[in-house]
Amino acid sequence: MERLTERTAVGILVKENYEKETLKTLYSCYGGKPNPHYTNCEEGYCAMEKLADYEDAEEQGLLLRLPCGIGADVYSIPSKTNFLLNLLNRHEEENRVFHQTVDRIIFKKCGWYMECDSDLKYGTGRILLDTSYGVTWFLTRAEAEAKLKEMEEASDFSE
């Protein structure tokens, strides 16, 4: 994502109306000192400094934006390969939406993944990978059902 702030020798510059290239306006924030152009910059508090700190952390890989948190409801479906195998092996009942609740989020060097309560209780092996978000697991049942329907329509084996 494009930064909204820029650190300079004189302070922090903030881009306003950054969606419209021609309307970029910059204001400086001088280390928490009052700024006549920015009302949230007084008494040692500056929203621009906080935003710049978050953007710096994100660039350094220290800030991670997750699609949901622990305790969230998620909905998973079989992968495309498993979907087709279920059809071939006459296990169509497995081609459905599975409701789960996030129990753990594990961070690894190569990314992150989530384990859900049913994974831990029944050993289902349905670990939710970061790269599978929006492919085999979703935040709403409607999204999962839509993706499942898309797979059914694309399948040569459906009746």
PDB file of N, CA and C in Angstrom, residues 20 27 37 42 52 68 107 119 126-127 134 157:
ATOM      1  N   LYS A  20      -6.304  11.254  -5.586  1.00  0.00           N
ATOM      2  CA  LYS A  20      -6.306  12.130  -6.748  1.00  0.00           C
ATOM      3  C   LYS A  20      -4.917  12.748  -6.873  1.00  0.00           C
ATOM      4  N   TYR A  27       1.491  18.683   4.718  1.00  0.00           N
ATOM      5  CA  TYR A  27       1.650  19.481   5.931  1.00  0.00           C
ATOM      6  C   TYR A  27       2.746  18.848   6.763  1.00  0.00           C
ATOM      7  N   HIS A  37      -1.702  24.033  10.757  1.00  0.00           N
ATOM      8  CA  HIS A  37      -2.435  23.370   9.682  1.00  0.00           C
ATOM      9  C   HIS A  37      -3.057  22.049  10.113  1.00  0.00           C
ATOM     10  N   GLU A  42      -0.804  18.403  19.219  1.00  0.00           N
ATOM     11  CA  GLU A  42      -0.597  19.255  20.383  1.00  0.00           C
ATOM     12  C   GLU A  42      -0.315  18.420  21.618  1.00  0.00           C
ATOM     13  N   ALA A  52       2.966   7.468  10.840  1.00  0.00           N
ATOM     14  CA  ALA A  52       4.301   7.244  10.269  1.00  0.00           C
ATOM     15  C   ALA A  52       4.980   6.054  10.946  1.00  0.00           C
ATOM     16  N   CYS A  68      -8.715 -11.847  10.226  1.00  0.00           N
ATOM     17  CA  CYS A  68      -9.580 -12.044  11.386  1.00  0.00           C
ATOM     18  C   CYS A  68      -8.706 -12.392  12.579  1.00  0.00           C
ATOM     19  N   PHE A 107       2.619 -18.074  13.608  1.00  0.00           N
ATOM     20  CA  PHE A 107       3.473 -17.313  12.708  1.00  0.00           C
ATOM     21  C   PHE A 107       4.741 -18.103  12.444  1.00  0.00           C
ATOM     22  N   ASP A 119     -10.233 -28.510  14.385  1.00  0.00           N
ATOM     23  CA  ASP A 119      -8.954 -29.122  14.010  1.00  0.00           C
ATOM     24  C   ASP A 119      -8.291 -29.718  15.239  1.00  0.00           C
ATOM     25  N   ARG A 126      -7.614 -29.557   8.671  1.00  0.00           N
ATOM     26  CA  ARG A 126      -8.020 -28.394   7.875  1.00  0.00           C
ATOM     27  C   ARG A 126      -7.354 -27.138   8.426  1.00  0.00           C
ATOM     28  N   ILE A 127      -6.084 -27.008   8.195  1.00  0.00           N
ATOM     29  CA  ILE A 127      -5.359 -25.824   8.647  1.00  0.00           C
ATOM     30  C   ILE A 127      -5.563 -24.736   7.605  1.00  0.00           C
ATOM     31  N   GLY A 134      -9.606 -16.654   0.873  1.00  0.00           N
ATOM     32  CA  GLY A 134     -10.334 -16.269  -0.328  1.00  0.00           C
ATOM     33  C   GLY A 134     -10.334 -17.333  -1.414  1.00  0.00           C
ATOM     34  N   PHE A 157     -17.988 -33.097 -13.891  1.00  0.00           N
ATOM     35  CA  PHE A 157     -18.605 -34.265 -13.297  1.00  0.00           C
ATOM     36  C   PHE A 157     -19.960 -33.971 -12.681  1.00  0.00           C
TER      37      PHE A 157
END
